[in-house]
Amino acid sequence: MSTLPPQLTRAPPSGSRESYEDVMNTLIGILGTEDIDLTPKEDVKMDNSDRSLQELTEMEIMTAGDKGLENYQQELEKFNTLHSEIEASDSGLKQLQEALESFQKDLSSVSTDMEALQNRSMALSKRINRRKEVEERLAPVVQALIIPPPIVRQITEGDVSPQWRAALKYVVKRKHELAELKNRRDPEDTEEIRAIQESESQLELVGYKAVEKIRDFITTRIKSLRVAGVNCQAIQKNLLEYRELFEFLDKENPDLGKDLCQAYLNTMKWYYGSYFGRYIKSLEKLPLHAVDKTVLLGDDGGSRRGFFSSWQNNSQSSRAAWSSTDYANVGGRMNIVQSDDPTVMVANIAESQAQSPNKYYMETPYRSLNLALVDNATVEYQFLSGFFNRANDRTIEMFNEVFESSVLAQAHRFTKTLMGESYDAYGVLILIRLVKKLEFELQHRKIPVLEGYFNLELINLWPKLQGIMDSHCESLRRAATRSSSYSMANSSSSGSGNVPSSSAAHVTTQHFASFLAGVLTLCPDDDSATEPVSNSLIRLRNDFESFLTKVSNAIGDQTARERFLKHNYTLVSTILSDLTGKLAEAQQEHFNLLTDAYKE
């Protein structure tokens, strides 16, 4: 049986039962609740018959004493052992205490040292920060005021090279820093002002030497452009790699920059003038077809050669025969406009063709010359813009100074020579299409030059084309007054030698339809409807209709006359039926109306 120990409570009121403690409960709490077995574990049998009580008592005492002594010795040994262990522990604890005391002292010393180090570190950090602040303020000043000797030697003694260019960049940077330092200096700091003035004088001397080196470098390159057979673009590429040198020179000495710029312009004016002059002479040796008055619509040479027939120049001309098939192949001639081939006919090939039986039309040399002109103009404008770094208007002026009188004037004369007295309307119209294409190419390249040149070309080409068209109109009017116009090569059984047959189209109608189809083939764009060629075709068409009306009046029978007109207009409408474009559609609609106006 177990009972919980008494609980401490507050003192109950006096005289109550709760104010007295239960003694038994207190003893139980001290001794515990385990039952004590007082029964001997073994039965002890003792023979005490011969002994007296005293003897028995003494015996028991002796026995107990022996056992107690033995137990005492055993316990003593244990205590001795324990004592030794305790002494050893005391010794170890003493040593540990001494070590801890020493460690405590060392720890205090280390703590003191760390505190001292921390204070020193903070002091050093403050000094470093102050030094950084001073360096940040002094570094630009020192760098701006001092030029390293290797930089000076490179500028004054070295040749222009990438290393020399790097040294010049360093000098330019120092000049900018010195200028900034000069702007923010203290006016009252005389020492700083004197240092800046001394550094400025040093930089000025180095700048003079750099300008001299750059002048010699550019002058040498300009002179090399006058060497025969030199690659101009290679020299320009080399100069562009060092364009910042001219920028430095032009800023330090503007007058010298203008002189060098003018020297370059004069040199390139001579270069391009001589180059294109030789090239134009080579193209002039190219054998060309001569298209004369025999191609006019109303020409009466039909009895002798016919329209688009082969012809032979007289003995005084160097041009050979040509055929109608070649001239009328407008689609083949139009390929030169549609082609994107960037190659041109080189001078050697043009000269080698002088004795060749192959003949060319005017568009071949014209394209080669103007394509070469566009390519060279593109390169030159890009160089002028990139190297001299002038405003766009000034760059265009510089370009015109190089090309205007030396190249463009020769090109204009060459165009007039090509056209000459030619009646090749196809060729002139192809030249106009080439000009339009080259203008678009320049716009695509974003090159704002040659606009005036091509405008002047168009000013010369359009009147030439209108003049040829007027010649065709005049030829038709003259043909209407000739008796030969009323004669048909193949008269029908119903016709006579002097009366046109009503069942066949007039030969002039065939020529007119073919010519009109060729012109419309060269006008595929919608913009052609607003070009001068549109009005020229209307005039030509009106004169052709007037011609047919006059010729048809020779036919006495009204029905035969209408049949004749219908057959002629039907032929024209049929030939034009496959053409595309706004201008062609207008002509198709017109001749379809004329065809429908006459009934069988």
XYZ file of C-alpha atoms in Angstrom:
600
model
C 0.000 0.000 0.000
C 1.393 3.360 -1.060
C 0.342 6.732 0.141
C 1.247 10.090 -1.366
C 3.467 12.345 0.745
C 1.719 15.118 2.600
C 0.978 18.189 0.591
C 1.927 21.591 1.917
C -1.030 23.833 2.141
C -1.787 27.126 3.630
C -2.372 27.132 7.461
C -5.971 26.326 8.206
C -7.879 28.320 10.704
C -6.939 27.732 14.373
C -8.646 24.815 16.151
C -9.467 22.849 12.993
C -8.418 19.270 12.290
C -6.246 20.375 9.416
C -3.826 22.200 11.756
C -2.330 18.887 13.121
C 0.033 16.643 11.151
C -0.410 12.903 11.010
C 2.769 11.383 12.519
C 2.341 8.055 10.782
C 2.028 9.668 7.443
C 5.199 11.572 8.136
C 7.110 8.380 9.050
C 5.768 6.590 6.024
C 6.923 9.449 3.904
C 10.416 9.147 5.415
C 10.802 5.359 5.603
C 8.838 4.444 2.594
C 6.005 2.032 2.150
C 7.927 -1.196 1.431
C 7.150 -4.093 3.813
C 10.149 -5.365 5.818
C 10.476 -9.079 6.009
C 11.870 -9.900 9.456
C 11.870 -13.648 8.858
C 15.395 -15.137 8.685
C 16.299 -16.265 5.226
C 18.052 -19.383 6.489
C 17.494 -21.448 9.510
C 20.496 -21.126 11.767
C 21.148 -24.145 13.780
C 23.513 -23.599 16.581
C 24.658 -26.127 19.128
C 24.786 -24.203 22.327
C 24.289 -27.060 24.751
C 27.803 -27.012 26.159
C 28.288 -23.268 26.341
C 27.183 -20.772 28.847
C 25.371 -17.654 27.911
C 28.521 -15.635 28.525
C 30.521 -17.861 26.304
C 27.915 -17.706 23.711
C 27.862 -13.994 23.974
C 31.640 -13.678 23.832
C 31.701 -16.071 20.928
C 29.176 -14.065 19.087
C 31.094 -10.911 19.858
C 34.349 -12.413 18.624
C 32.659 -13.770 15.546
C 31.078 -10.444 14.862
C 34.393 -8.724 15.528
C 36.239 -10.948 13.105
C 33.682 -10.306 10.447
C 33.653 -6.599 11.194
C 37.439 -6.410 11.017
C 37.459 -8.226 7.758
C 34.759 -5.947 6.437
C 36.590 -2.977 7.826
C 39.797 -3.872 6.034
C 37.922 -4.389 2.844
C 36.136 -1.130 3.188
C 39.396 0.582 4.177
C 41.031 -0.601 1.006
C 38.084 0.707 -0.929
C 38.295 4.027 0.866
C 42.032 4.206 0.304
C 41.504 3.530 -3.346
C 38.740 6.103 -3.462
C 40.951 8.537 -1.589
C 43.739 8.057 -4.110
C 41.291 8.617 -6.912
C 39.942 11.705 -5.228
C 43.466 13.052 -4.715
C 44.241 12.368 -8.370
C 41.009 14.081 -9.345
C 41.867 17.006 -7.121
C 45.259 17.238 -8.764
C 43.662 17.102 -12.234
C 41.030 19.608 -11.254
C 43.710 21.862 -9.891
C 45.629 21.641 -13.143
C 42.403 22.228 -15.057
C 41.670 25.206 -12.867
C 45.128 26.576 -13.486
C 44.685 25.996 -17.233
C 41.303 27.692 -17.177
C 42.726 30.588 -15.243
C 45.588 30.847 -17.769
C 43.110 30.586 -20.653
C 41.001 33.272 -19.059
C 44.035 35.513 -18.849
C 44.989 34.710 -22.459
C 41.409 35.284 -23.565
C 41.382 38.639 -21.890
C 44.680 39.469 -23.563
C 43.361 38.329 -26.963
C 40.198 40.326 -26.468
C 42.310 43.355 -25.684
C 44.469 42.733 -28.754
C 41.386 42.251 -30.963
C 39.921 45.460 -29.708
C 43.197 47.196 -30.474
C 43.272 45.615 -33.940
C 39.698 46.684 -34.556
C 40.565 50.220 -33.611
C 43.607 50.144 -35.894
C 41.512 48.647 -38.696
C 38.942 51.379 -38.381
C 41.689 53.970 -38.375
C 43.286 52.425 -41.476
C 39.905 52.229 -43.209
C 39.351 55.903 -42.589
C 42.819 56.688 -43.918
C 42.184 54.549 -47.018
C 38.867 56.268 -47.651
C 40.508 59.644 -47.283
C 43.274 58.537 -49.653
C 40.715 57.329 -52.204
C 38.939 60.621 -52.015
C 42.205 62.423 -52.547
C 43.170 60.106 -55.422
C 39.795 60.568 -57.067
C 40.326 64.279 -56.979
C 43.996 64.230 -57.900
C 44.073 61.400 -60.481
C 42.370 63.388 -63.290
C 44.562 66.334 -62.497
C 47.746 64.276 -62.544
C 46.736 62.378 -65.674
C 45.762 65.571 -67.431
C 48.968 67.344 -66.483
C 51.406 64.546 -67.282
C 52.130 62.966 -70.689
C 54.177 59.760 -70.460
C 57.499 59.963 -72.333
C 56.750 56.824 -74.430
C 53.635 58.542 -75.775
C 55.626 61.633 -76.705
C 58.314 59.551 -78.444
C 55.682 57.564 -80.350
C 54.031 60.743 -81.626
C 57.214 62.607 -82.519
C 59.431 59.791 -83.795
C 57.156 56.924 -84.837
C 55.452 56.348 -88.186
C 51.691 56.466 -88.546
C 50.459 53.026 -87.527
C 47.876 51.478 -85.203
C 50.255 52.098 -82.280
C 50.720 55.706 -83.352
C 46.963 56.095 -83.637
C 46.540 54.722 -80.096
C 49.078 57.253 -78.812
C 47.174 60.050 -80.526
C 43.945 58.895 -78.881
C 45.710 59.141 -75.528
C 46.806 62.701 -76.275
C 43.287 63.676 -77.370
C 41.882 62.211 -74.171
C 44.380 64.188 -72.089
C 43.413 67.370 -73.930
C 39.751 66.834 -73.095
C 40.537 66.149 -69.443
C 42.740 69.209 -69.243
C 39.982 71.337 -70.764
C 37.501 70.057 -68.189
C 40.010 70.698 -65.404
C 40.584 74.202 -66.676
C 36.858 74.936 -66.670
C 36.370 73.902 -63.047
C 39.640 75.192 -61.532
C 39.785 77.602 -58.631
C 40.636 81.060 -60.020
C 42.556 81.883 -56.853
C 44.729 78.759 -56.969
C 47.797 80.116 -58.740
C 49.734 76.855 -58.438
C 47.001 74.923 -60.205
C 46.697 77.565 -62.922
C 50.443 77.464 -63.555
C 50.431 73.652 -63.743
C 47.587 73.736 -66.252
C 49.362 76.317 -68.393
C 52.566 74.285 -68.434
C 50.685 71.136 -69.396
C 48.806 72.999 -72.138
C 52.053 74.139 -73.694
C 53.375 70.573 -73.687
C 50.215 69.209 -75.263
C 50.282 71.974 -77.846
C 53.800 71.014 -78.920
C 52.843 67.351 -79.164
C 49.739 68.353 -81.144
C 51.840 70.321 -83.648
C 54.011 67.286 -84.255
C 50.956 65.047 -84.631
C 49.432 67.425 -87.201
C 52.676 67.376 -89.154
C 52.746 63.576 -89.184
C 49.103 63.365 -90.271
C 49.648 65.925 -93.028
C 52.528 63.918 -94.477
C 50.557 60.684 -94.195
C 47.491 61.997 -96.051
C 49.563 63.859 -98.633
C 51.416 60.663 -99.483
C 48.143 58.815 -100.003
C 46.741 61.581 -102.209
C 49.868 61.605 -104.356
C 49.652 57.838 -104.816
C 46.242 58.310 -106.475
C 48.019 59.898 -109.427
C 50.110 56.812 -110.101
C 49.033 54.973 -113.249
C 47.122 51.762 -112.610
C 46.685 52.426 -108.897
C 43.735 50.852 -107.080
C 41.839 53.923 -105.934
C 39.426 52.045 -103.703
C 42.260 50.323 -101.816
C 43.776 53.713 -100.954
C 40.390 55.065 -99.921
C 39.831 52.055 -97.682
C 43.201 52.655 -96.029
C 42.375 56.319 -95.457
C 39.015 55.433 -93.934
C 40.798 53.288 -91.359
C 42.617 56.453 -90.212
C 39.763 58.931 -90.592
C 40.089 60.038 -86.946
C 43.545 61.384 -87.866
C 42.050 63.838 -90.340
C 39.390 64.726 -87.786
C 42.157 65.648 -85.322
C 44.070 67.620 -87.959
C 40.957 69.452 -89.137
C 40.130 70.446 -85.563
C 43.660 71.556 -84.691
C 44.326 73.332 -87.989
C 41.136 73.988 -90.026
C 42.990 75.798 -92.811
C 45.283 72.843 -93.367
C 42.248 70.552 -93.320
C 40.624 72.595 -96.099
C 43.824 72.516 -98.147
C 44.117 68.737 -97.868
C 40.437 68.329 -98.726
C 40.824 70.505 -101.812
C 43.960 68.622 -102.844
C 42.035 65.365 -102.651
C 39.113 66.773 -104.649
C 41.425 68.051 -107.390
C 43.203 64.711 -107.547
C 39.987 62.695 -107.773
C 38.595 65.097 -110.356
C 41.602 64.315 -112.506
C 41.424 60.609 -111.671
C 37.769 60.096 -112.579
C 38.010 62.442 -115.555
C 40.874 60.482 -117.102
C 39.371 57.103 -116.172
C 35.926 57.766 -117.614
C 37.444 59.610 -120.562
C 39.369 56.480 -121.562
C 36.351 54.290 -120.895
C 34.049 56.425 -123.046
C 36.559 56.337 -125.894
C 36.593 52.556 -125.648
C 32.785 52.399 -125.745
C 32.721 54.709 -128.757
C 34.687 52.065 -130.663
C 31.905 49.559 -130.098
C 30.136 48.827 -133.437
C 26.499 49.961 -133.246
C 23.416 49.491 -135.387
C 22.392 52.617 -137.292
C 18.620 53.052 -137.334
C 17.786 55.686 -139.957
C 14.661 57.112 -141.615
C 13.820 53.850 -143.325
C 12.155 52.678 -140.105
C 9.556 55.460 -140.213
C 5.990 54.171 -140.569
C 5.161 56.146 -143.712
C 8.444 55.477 -145.490
C 7.814 54.582 -149.120
C 10.836 52.348 -149.382
C 8.549 49.329 -149.236
C 8.830 48.850 -152.977
C 12.539 48.663 -152.535
C 13.199 47.208 -149.076
C 10.033 47.253 -147.019
C 9.662 48.260 -143.441
C 12.223 46.619 -141.110
C 14.039 45.182 -144.109
C 17.782 44.713 -144.317
C 19.757 47.659 -145.448
C 23.295 48.411 -146.438
C 25.071 51.669 -145.746
C 26.970 53.371 -148.485
C 30.671 52.928 -148.895
C 31.442 55.907 -146.710
C 29.762 54.337 -143.638
C 31.434 51.829 -141.354
C 28.175 50.268 -140.199
C 26.979 46.984 -141.634
C 23.598 45.522 -142.531
C 20.949 44.711 -139.951
C 17.660 42.845 -140.046
C 14.073 43.590 -139.093
C 13.971 40.596 -136.750
C 16.779 41.995 -134.608
C 15.325 45.503 -134.431
C 11.750 44.399 -133.740
C 12.791 41.982 -130.966
C 11.754 44.420 -128.268
C 11.408 41.670 -125.663
C 15.045 40.684 -126.125
C 16.183 44.295 -125.965
C 14.068 44.864 -122.850
C 16.089 42.216 -120.993
C 18.884 44.713 -120.485
C 16.524 46.768 -118.318
C 15.158 43.820 -116.377
C 18.557 42.221 -115.761
C 20.160 42.628 -112.331
C 23.612 41.650 -113.580
C 26.048 44.150 -111.998
C 28.837 43.553 -114.526
C 29.686 46.067 -117.203
C 31.578 45.816 -120.459
C 35.230 46.506 -119.700
C 37.256 48.806 -121.917
C 39.441 46.043 -123.378
C 36.446 44.036 -124.560
C 34.801 47.109 -126.071
C 37.969 47.912 -128.014
C 38.363 44.306 -129.144
C 34.834 44.388 -130.611
C 35.735 47.219 -132.994
C 36.455 44.803 -135.856
C 33.858 42.250 -134.807
C 30.860 41.530 -137.063
C 28.623 41.646 -133.998
C 26.676 44.867 -133.672
C 25.111 46.439 -130.616
C 22.267 48.813 -129.984
C 22.727 52.064 -128.119
C 21.444 50.676 -124.804
C 24.449 48.340 -124.399
C 27.206 50.986 -124.073
C 24.806 53.348 -122.302
C 24.080 50.821 -119.562
C 27.765 49.974 -119.082
C 28.778 53.621 -118.765
C 26.008 54.641 -116.390
C 26.239 51.518 -114.247
C 29.978 52.163 -113.829
C 29.151 55.781 -113.047
C 26.621 54.785 -110.360
C 29.012 52.316 -108.719
C 31.909 54.784 -108.634
C 29.648 57.587 -107.456
C 28.417 55.397 -104.606
C 31.946 54.587 -103.466
C 33.118 58.182 -103.759
C 30.163 59.671 -101.900
C 30.543 57.167 -99.073
C 34.237 58.022 -98.811
C 33.660 61.785 -98.821
C 30.959 61.439 -96.194
C 32.919 59.058 -93.980
C 36.409 60.574 -94.195
C 35.914 64.340 -94.268
C 32.832 64.229 -92.019
C 31.179 67.314 -93.465
C 27.490 68.222 -93.494
C 25.415 66.434 -96.119
C 25.016 69.536 -98.302
C 28.749 70.170 -98.230
C 29.448 66.518 -99.067
C 27.180 66.762 -102.116
C 28.986 69.940 -103.185
C 32.325 68.151 -102.878
C 31.012 65.239 -104.920
C 29.732 67.535 -107.659
C 33.092 69.295 -107.723
C 34.739 65.950 -108.465
C 32.226 64.583 -110.995
C 30.350 67.502 -112.541
C 32.782 68.871 -115.089
C 35.132 65.907 -115.387
C 32.747 62.956 -115.666
C 29.119 63.975 -115.983
C 29.781 66.408 -118.816
C 31.518 63.635 -120.780
C 28.621 61.272 -120.056
C 26.087 63.803 -121.382
C 28.103 64.240 -124.573
C 28.319 60.476 -124.972
C 24.521 60.162 -124.684
C 24.008 62.793 -127.365
C 26.521 60.997 -129.573
C 24.677 57.702 -129.109
C 21.355 59.207 -130.125
C 22.803 61.368 -132.881
C 20.522 61.211 -135.929
C 19.114 57.841 -134.912
C 15.405 57.074 -135.327
C 15.546 54.169 -132.878
C 12.516 54.951 -130.705
C 12.910 51.632 -128.912
C 16.506 52.426 -128.015
C 15.723 55.893 -126.669
C 12.814 54.534 -124.617
C 15.072 51.780 -123.237
C 17.588 54.455 -122.211
C 14.795 56.214 -120.338
C 13.897 52.974 -118.560
C 17.558 52.455 -117.625
C 17.708 55.952 -116.149
C 14.587 55.248 -114.072
C 16.066 51.998 -112.796
C 19.410 53.571 -111.894
C 17.654 56.397 -110.071
C 15.754 53.836 -108.024
C 19.001 51.981 -107.309
C 20.598 55.154 -105.956
C 17.585 55.742 -103.733
C 17.847 52.168 -102.482
C 21.520 52.730 -101.659
C 20.623 56.052 -99.977
C 23.091 57.964 -102.140
C 21.759 61.519 -102.696
C 23.893 62.299 -105.742
C 23.549 62.092 -109.552
C 19.936 63.208 -109.289
C 20.691 66.297 -111.341
C 22.655 64.244 -113.858
C 19.836 61.780 -114.481
C 17.263 64.574 -114.599
C 19.287 66.232 -117.341
C 19.529 62.899 -119.139
C 15.740 62.626 -119.113
C 15.481 66.216 -120.306
C 17.543 65.186 -123.337
C 15.962 61.759 -123.872
C 12.268 62.656 -123.741
C 12.496 65.360 -126.440
C 14.512 62.968 -128.584
C 11.795 60.323 -128.256
C 9.071 62.855 -128.998
C 11.038 64.010 -132.016
C 11.194 60.453 -133.340
C 7.464 59.998 -132.719
C 6.793 63.279 -134.506
C 8.850 62.002 -137.427
C 6.628 58.910 -137.571
C 3.530 61.130 -137.533
C 4.912 63.361 -140.243
C 5.845 60.318 -142.294
C 2.262 59.012 -142.028
C 0.894 62.364 -143.156
C 3.206 62.407 -146.137
C 2.303 58.815 -146.954
C -1.370 59.738 -147.097
C -0.584 62.086 -149.997
C 1.475 59.602 -152.023
C -0.096 57.407 -154.650
C 2.140 54.533 -153.650
C 0.259 54.296 -150.361
C -2.838 53.149 -152.271
C -1.078 50.252 -153.895
C -1.169 46.830 -152.254
C 1.564 44.328 -152.804
C -0.915 41.486 -152.949
C -4.089 42.664 -154.693
C -7.146 40.476 -154.515
C -9.123 39.491 -157.539
C -11.568 42.240 -156.752
C -8.937 44.910 -156.598
C -6.836 46.607 -159.188
C -3.303 47.799 -159.193
C -4.199 51.277 -157.995
C -7.052 50.406 -155.609
C -6.456 48.821 -152.236
C -7.989 45.452 -151.607
C -10.694 45.359 -148.955
C -9.812 41.854 -147.806
C -6.238 42.530 -146.686
C -4.706 44.866 -144.125
C -2.528 47.648 -145.377
C 1.215 47.081 -144.992
C 1.489 50.333 -143.037
C -1.065 48.924 -140.584
C 1.193 45.942 -139.955
C 4.134 48.259 -139.357
C 2.095 50.534 -137.110
C 0.720 47.648 -135.007
C 4.189 46.138 -134.563
C 5.714 49.500 -133.675
C 2.913 50.354 -131.250
C 3.202 46.929 -129.585
C 6.943 47.437 -129.165
C 6.511 50.832 -127.522
C 3.783 49.525 -125.205
C 5.993 46.575 -124.246
C 8.522 49.105 -122.979
C 5.795 50.830 -120.925
C 4.550 48.085 -118.584
C 4.163 50.274 -115.490
C 1.100 52.274 -114.589
C 3.248 55.395 -114.389
C 3.723 55.217 -118.142
C 0.192 56.570 -118.615
C 1.358 59.931 -117.242
C 4.617 60.071 -119.202
C 5.153 62.110 -122.386
C 5.102 58.885 -124.398
C 1.354 58.627 -123.755
C 0.630 61.867 -125.612
C 3.032 60.884 -128.380
C 1.159 57.611 -128.914
C -2.173 59.431 -129.089
C -0.812 61.748 -131.785
C 0.631 58.803 -133.673
C -2.643 56.899 -133.392
C -4.646 59.860 -134.694
C -2.356 60.268 -137.710
C -2.577 56.542 -138.410
C -6.387 56.605 -138.317
C -6.368 59.653 -140.587
C -4.062 57.785 -142.945
C -6.382 54.753 -143.057
C -9.429 56.933 -143.616
C -7.802 58.679 -146.573
C -6.590 55.402 -148.059
C -10.010 53.782 -147.631
C -11.640 56.620 -149.560
C -10.065 55.151 -152.684
C -12.445 52.196 -152.323
C -15.665 53.096 -154.071
C -17.929 50.553 -152.411
C -19.071 51.585 -148.925
C -19.255 47.992 -147.684
C -15.809 47.192 -148.999
C -14.488 50.382 -147.424
C -15.859 49.441 -144.004
C -14.578 45.898 -144.394
C -11.140 47.290 -145.193
C -11.146 49.492 -142.078
C -12.434 46.664 -139.899
C -9.699 44.293 -141.071
C -7.001 46.883 -140.366
C -8.289 47.771 -136.903
C -8.817 44.092 -136.099
C -5.181 43.413 -136.955
C -4.022 46.170 -134.620
C -6.347 44.984 -131.848
C -5.144 41.389 -132.234
C -1.463 42.337 -132.013
C -2.081 44.428 -128.892
C -4.298 41.857 -127.157
C -1.531 40.120 -125.175
C 0.058 43.275 -123.771
C -0.291 44.379 -120.154
C -0.135 47.718 -118.431
C -2.390 50.702 -118.014
C -1.215 52.378 -121.200
C -1.633 49.168 -123.222
C -5.124 48.632 -121.842
C -6.150 52.113 -122.956
C -4.945 51.413 -126.508
C -6.626 48.007 -126.545
C -9.924 49.530 -125.487
C -9.676 52.198 -128.172
C -9.005 49.812 -131.052
C -11.640 47.361 -129.832
C -14.171 50.188 -130.079
C -13.001 50.980 -133.610
C -13.268 47.310 -134.569
C -16.799 47.071 -133.210
C -17.787 50.261 -135.040
C -17.516 48.555 -138.432
C -19.685 45.598 -139.353
C -19.285 43.101 -142.144
